[in-house]
Amino acid sequence: MNITVLAFGILSDLLENDSIQLTLEKQMSVSDFKQYLIKNFSKLNGYSNFSIAINEAYASDDILLNENDVVALIPPVSGG
Amino acid sequence: MNITVLAFGILSDLLENDSIQLTLEKQMSVSDFKQYLIKNFSKLNGYSNFSIAINEAYASDDILLNENDVVALIPPVSGG
Amino acid sequence: MSDNISIKVTSCPLKLEDCYAFVEDPSCGGISVFVGTVRNQTKGKDVKRLDFSAYEPMAIKEMKKIAEESLAKFEISKIAIHHAIGKLSIKDIPVIIAVSSAHRKDAFRACEYAIDTLKETVPIWKKEHFESGEVWVNSHP
Amino acid sequence: MSDNISIKVTSCPLKLEDCYAFVEDPSCGGISVFVGTVRNQTKGKDVKRLDFSAYEPMAIKEMKKIAEESLAKFEISKIAIHHAIGKLSIKDIPVIIAVSSAHRKDAFRACEYAIDTLKETVPIWKKEHFESGEVWVNSHP
């Protein structure tokens, strides 16, 4: 299953990347995917304080990722 | 005792005057003065819904008027 | 007048940018502005124009008092309170209040306090002109 | 975009007069404006400049959602929410929210609701640059 991962704020600094193409071996929920990232991307250095948006909308933990989703990693926002 | 009376808003329309010189026979409190005005100025037509300011500051009912005071008749304000 | 208070009663059009420029400050994170505008209707009747008159020296004193109370009650940096007098048309601006503060809650609270208090205490009167005549607002005999 | 909502995310300087002009309306008696400005200090440290970045298409969607919720929750006429991105210096303006309404209480409530919600939900991030380095605000590992 192919997805595009977008990283913002501190997460793009940690990952040294704004956008990553990923192939997942199985379908995952949002919360599974967060665990997967933290386990597989050592550059995250255990940083887990972020939300997930799928296709430009916040996604709760139980939502499932789908083929071709654009999955954004959203650290705490600080606009305004 | 001589005072200057200033009238504003609806009161200047009713009195057909912005400013009146008055000579009072005795010293009066603010509340006595309001009664005096309503009794003696038939043009007020019984309009009693106003406050009094003495020398540019709101004055409560028990304050006494003094010689040469500038006494303003302040109907309900409607600025803003 | 102190450095952090700007008070004005004027027959010239009020300028939003003047109030903003007065209150902006490098130590401020937020500015709350209230702009009063002339509505085209009052209780369903079409308003043609308004006429504001003031007991000007006392109005300035009362506006200054509101500014000082706002500075004392809230953690704010600067406050501007400007009021127009004379004839105003629809969409014209009778009043502008601008408040700056390090944190936004205080700016909002102070701005609302200032306009609420101005409408209760400052000796300024509004006459509404309708097709059918004119009325002093709030002055029912 | 509906006629009563103006949303903007831009790398150009924000203009107070644009937001004001969008929300002003003959049926309105009051306009509440919040202007965020860049402070020269954060927790006692001197800020040199800020850098704002956004997930732009989602930020616009979230800002639009805030505007629609504000129109639903409060008796307001129009709302503008503009946010700047890119490098900003002290006194520059990251955000302007303007709200018009027939009666002022709703304008104040809606304006404050909009800025509070923007700071919680809109995907925009602020990096503060100090003499000693830089920090992503709110992002403590």
PDB file of C-alpha atoms in Angstrom, chain C:
ATOM      1  CA  MET C   1      -1.961  63.048  28.451  1.00  0.00           C
ATOM      2  CA  SER C   2       0.235  60.093  29.332  1.00  0.00           C
ATOM      3  CA  ASP C   3       2.297  58.262  26.723  1.00  0.00           C
ATOM      4  CA  ASN C   4       0.054  55.224  26.658  1.00  0.00           C
ATOM      5  CA  ILE C   5      -3.326  56.973  26.239  1.00  0.00           C
ATOM      6  CA  SER C   6      -4.688  58.673  23.120  1.00  0.00           C
ATOM      7  CA  ILE C   7      -8.057  60.433  23.454  1.00  0.00           C
ATOM      8  CA  LYS C   8      -9.761  62.358  20.681  1.00  0.00           C
ATOM      9  CA  VAL C   9     -13.166  63.978  20.084  1.00  0.00           C
ATOM     10  CA  THR C  10     -13.209  65.383  16.580  1.00  0.00           C
ATOM     11  CA  SER C  11     -15.428  66.473  13.713  1.00  0.00           C
ATOM     12  CA  CYS C  12     -12.937  64.983  11.222  1.00  0.00           C
ATOM     13  CA  PRO C  13     -13.320  61.378   9.994  1.00  0.00           C
ATOM     14  CA  LEU C  14     -11.732  58.857  12.373  1.00  0.00           C
ATOM     15  CA  LYS C  15      -8.817  56.849  11.025  1.00  0.00           C
ATOM     16  CA  LEU C  16      -8.302  53.200  11.920  1.00  0.00           C
ATOM     17  CA  GLU C  17      -4.609  53.424  10.986  1.00  0.00           C
ATOM     18  CA  ASP C  18      -4.040  56.299  13.450  1.00  0.00           C
ATOM     19  CA  CYS C  19      -5.436  54.292  16.368  1.00  0.00           C
ATOM     20  CA  TYR C  20      -3.508  51.211  15.288  1.00  0.00           C
ATOM     21  CA  ALA C  21      -0.239  53.150  14.904  1.00  0.00           C
ATOM     22  CA  PHE C  22      -0.662  54.677  18.371  1.00  0.00           C
ATOM     23  CA  VAL C  23      -1.109  51.375  20.227  1.00  0.00           C
ATOM     24  CA  GLU C  24       1.317  49.135  18.334  1.00  0.00           C
ATOM     25  CA  ASP C  25       4.395  48.335  20.346  1.00  0.00           C
ATOM     26  CA  PRO C  26       7.342  45.925  20.119  1.00  0.00           C
ATOM     27  CA  SER C  27       6.381  44.341  23.456  1.00  0.00           C
ATOM     28  CA  CYS C  28       2.839  43.559  22.263  1.00  0.00           C
ATOM     29  CA  GLY C  29       1.558  40.283  20.937  1.00  0.00           C
ATOM     30  CA  GLY C  30      -2.013  41.331  20.298  1.00  0.00           C
ATOM     31  CA  ILE C  31      -4.143  44.326  19.446  1.00  0.00           C
ATOM     32  CA  SER C  32      -7.915  44.376  19.863  1.00  0.00           C
ATOM     33  CA  VAL C  33      -9.823  47.030  17.957  1.00  0.00           C
ATOM     34  CA  PHE C  34     -13.488  47.936  18.109  1.00  0.00           C
ATOM     35  CA  VAL C  35     -14.924  50.095  15.350  1.00  0.00           C
ATOM     36  CA  GLY C  36     -18.460  51.397  15.725  1.00  0.00           C
ATOM     37  CA  THR C  37     -20.180  52.011  12.406  1.00  0.00           C
ATOM     38  CA  VAL C  38     -23.445  53.725  11.517  1.00  0.00           C
ATOM     39  CA  ARG C  39     -26.152  51.140  10.767  1.00  0.00           C
ATOM     40  CA  ASN C  40     -28.714  51.693   8.029  1.00  0.00           C
ATOM     41  CA  GLN C  41     -31.529  50.587  10.341  1.00  0.00           C
ATOM     42  CA  THR C  42     -32.826  51.076  13.877  1.00  0.00           C
ATOM     43  CA  LYS C  43     -35.705  48.837  14.947  1.00  0.00           C
ATOM     44  CA  GLY C  44     -36.634  48.239  11.332  1.00  0.00           C
ATOM     45  CA  LYS C  45     -36.698  51.924  10.353  1.00  0.00           C
ATOM     46  CA  ASP C  46     -34.276  53.221   7.699  1.00  0.00           C
ATOM     47  CA  VAL C  47     -31.719  55.636   9.102  1.00  0.00           C
ATOM     48  CA  LYS C  48     -30.724  58.468   6.752  1.00  0.00           C
ATOM     49  CA  ARG C  49     -27.926  59.916   8.847  1.00  0.00           C
ATOM     50  CA  LEU C  50     -26.830  60.587  12.420  1.00  0.00           C
ATOM     51  CA  ASP C  51     -25.814  63.680  14.294  1.00  0.00           C
ATOM     52  CA  PHE C  52     -23.453  63.361  17.259  1.00  0.00           C
ATOM     53  CA  SER C  53     -23.028  66.164  19.761  1.00  0.00           C
ATOM     54  CA  ALA C  54     -20.846  66.200  22.863  1.00  0.00           C
ATOM     55  CA  TYR C  55     -20.192  68.092  26.045  1.00  0.00           C
ATOM     56  CA  GLU C  56     -16.674  68.099  24.758  1.00  0.00           C
ATOM     57  CA  PRO C  57     -14.429  68.954  27.732  1.00  0.00           C
ATOM     58  CA  MET C  58     -16.336  66.555  29.995  1.00  0.00           C
ATOM     59  CA  ALA C  59     -16.416  63.860  27.292  1.00  0.00           C
ATOM     60  CA  ILE C  60     -12.641  64.031  27.041  1.00  0.00           C
ATOM     61  CA  LYS C  61     -12.326  63.753  30.829  1.00  0.00           C
ATOM     62  CA  GLU C  62     -14.655  60.741  30.961  1.00  0.00           C
ATOM     63  CA  MET C  63     -12.848  59.043  28.055  1.00  0.00           C
ATOM     64  CA  LYS C  64      -9.523  59.630  29.781  1.00  0.00           C
ATOM     65  CA  LYS C  65     -10.959  58.112  32.963  1.00  0.00           C
ATOM     66  CA  ILE C  66     -12.040  55.004  31.012  1.00  0.00           C
ATOM     67  CA  ALA C  67      -8.541  54.699  29.531  1.00  0.00           C
ATOM     68  CA  GLU C  68      -6.914  54.997  32.962  1.00  0.00           C
ATOM     69  CA  GLU C  69      -9.310  52.450  34.485  1.00  0.00           C
ATOM     70  CA  SER C  70      -8.594  50.064  31.587  1.00  0.00           C
ATOM     71  CA  LEU C  71      -4.847  50.370  32.189  1.00  0.00           C
ATOM     72  CA  ALA C  72      -5.399  49.723  35.907  1.00  0.00           C
ATOM     73  CA  LYS C  73      -7.823  46.779  35.536  1.00  0.00           C
ATOM     74  CA  PHE C  74      -6.111  44.873  32.710  1.00  0.00           C
ATOM     75  CA  GLU C  75      -2.552  43.990  31.695  1.00  0.00           C
ATOM     76  CA  ILE C  76      -2.461  46.243  28.665  1.00  0.00           C
ATOM     77  CA  SER C  77       0.201  48.499  27.148  1.00  0.00           C
ATOM     78  CA  LYS C  78      -1.625  51.281  25.319  1.00  0.00           C
ATOM     79  CA  ILE C  79      -5.167  52.394  24.584  1.00  0.00           C
ATOM     80  CA  ALA C  80      -6.686  54.804  22.067  1.00  0.00           C
ATOM     81  CA  ILE C  81     -10.301  56.031  22.318  1.00  0.00           C
ATOM     82  CA  HIS C  82     -11.423  58.289  19.481  1.00  0.00           C
ATOM     83  CA  HIS C  83     -14.968  59.587  18.954  1.00  0.00           C
ATOM     84  CA  ALA C  84     -16.390  61.556  16.044  1.00  0.00           C
ATOM     85  CA  ILE C  85     -18.992  64.311  16.398  1.00  0.00           C
ATOM     86  CA  GLY C  86     -21.139  66.096  13.817  1.00  0.00           C
ATOM     87  CA  LYS C  87     -23.049  64.593  10.902  1.00  0.00           C
ATOM     88  CA  LEU C  88     -22.319  60.966   9.990  1.00  0.00           C
ATOM     89  CA  SER C  89     -23.693  58.842   7.166  1.00  0.00           C
ATOM     90  CA  ILE C  90     -24.256  55.080   6.877  1.00  0.00           C
ATOM     91  CA  LYS C  91     -20.939  53.160   7.261  1.00  0.00           C
ATOM     92  CA  ASP C  92     -19.197  56.210   8.785  1.00  0.00           C
ATOM     93  CA  ILE C  93     -17.319  55.614  12.027  1.00  0.00           C
ATOM     94  CA  PRO C  94     -18.520  57.256  15.272  1.00  0.00           C
ATOM     95  CA  VAL C  95     -15.997  55.495  17.517  1.00  0.00           C
ATOM     96  CA  ILE C  96     -12.741  53.531  17.446  1.00  0.00           C
ATOM     97  CA  ILE C  97     -11.129  51.865  20.456  1.00  0.00           C
ATOM     98  CA  ALA C  98      -7.755  50.137  20.089  1.00  0.00           C
ATOM     99  CA  VAL C  99      -5.887  48.299  22.849  1.00  0.00           C
ATOM    100  CA  SER C 100      -2.511  46.565  22.765  1.00  0.00           C
ATOM    101  CA  SER C 101      -1.216  43.974  25.210  1.00  0.00           C
ATOM    102  CA  ALA C 102       1.397  41.265  25.594  1.00  0.00           C
ATOM    103  CA  HIS C 103      -1.356  38.626  25.722  1.00  0.00           C
ATOM    104  CA  ARG C 104      -4.558  38.814  23.750  1.00  0.00           C
ATOM    105  CA  LYS C 105      -7.161  38.092  26.463  1.00  0.00           C
ATOM    106  CA  ASP C 106      -6.398  41.358  28.227  1.00  0.00           C
ATOM    107  CA  ALA C 107      -6.668  43.324  24.987  1.00  0.00           C
ATOM    108  CA  PHE C 108     -10.116  41.835  24.267  1.00  0.00           C
ATOM    109  CA  ARG C 109     -11.365  42.370  27.843  1.00  0.00           C
ATOM    110  CA  ALA C 110     -10.099  45.960  28.000  1.00  0.00           C
ATOM    111  CA  CYS C 111     -11.481  46.882  24.581  1.00  0.00           C
ATOM    112  CA  GLU C 112     -14.927  45.571  25.481  1.00  0.00           C
ATOM    113  CA  TYR C 113     -14.822  47.227  28.898  1.00  0.00           C
ATOM    114  CA  ALA C 114     -13.919  50.550  27.280  1.00  0.00           C
ATOM    115  CA  ILE C 115     -16.732  50.545  24.703  1.00  0.00           C
ATOM    116  CA  ASP C 116     -19.311  49.300  27.239  1.00  0.00           C
ATOM    117  CA  THR C 117     -18.327  52.042  29.690  1.00  0.00           C
ATOM    118  CA  LEU C 118     -18.144  54.738  27.012  1.00  0.00           C
ATOM    119  CA  LYS C 119     -21.737  53.979  26.072  1.00  0.00           C
ATOM    120  CA  GLU C 120     -22.798  54.422  29.714  1.00  0.00           C
ATOM    121  CA  THR C 121     -20.840  57.436  30.891  1.00  0.00           C
ATOM    122  CA  VAL C 122     -19.395  59.645  28.148  1.00  0.00           C
ATOM    123  CA  PRO C 123     -21.562  62.734  27.530  1.00  0.00           C
ATOM    124  CA  ILE C 124     -22.125  62.300  23.802  1.00  0.00           C
ATOM    125  CA  TRP C 125     -25.575  62.195  22.202  1.00  0.00           C
ATOM    126  CA  LYS C 126     -26.815  60.714  18.980  1.00  0.00           C
ATOM    127  CA  LYS C 127     -29.767  62.038  16.997  1.00  0.00           C
ATOM    128  CA  GLU C 128     -31.096  59.662  14.351  1.00  0.00           C
ATOM    129  CA  HIS C 129     -32.616  61.170  11.232  1.00  0.00           C
ATOM    130  CA  PHE C 130     -35.307  59.130   9.505  1.00  0.00           C
ATOM    131  CA  GLU C 131     -37.436  59.883   6.452  1.00  0.00           C
ATOM    132  CA  SER C 132     -40.229  60.691   8.901  1.00  0.00           C
ATOM    133  CA  GLY C 133     -38.340  62.863  11.380  1.00  0.00           C
ATOM    134  CA  GLU C 134     -35.619  62.755  13.989  1.00  0.00           C
ATOM    135  CA  VAL C 135     -35.109  61.140  17.398  1.00  0.00           C
ATOM    136  CA  TRP C 136     -32.629  61.622  20.240  1.00  0.00           C
ATOM    137  CA  VAL C 137     -31.507  58.042  20.955  1.00  0.00           C
ATOM    138  CA  ASN C 138     -32.252  56.775  24.524  1.00  0.00           C
ATOM    139  CA  SER C 139     -34.217  59.938  25.398  1.00  0.00           C
ATOM    140  CA  HIS C 140     -37.800  58.965  25.953  1.00  0.00           C
ATOM    141  CA  PRO C 141     -39.587  61.657  27.946  1.00  0.00           C
TER     142      PRO C 141
END
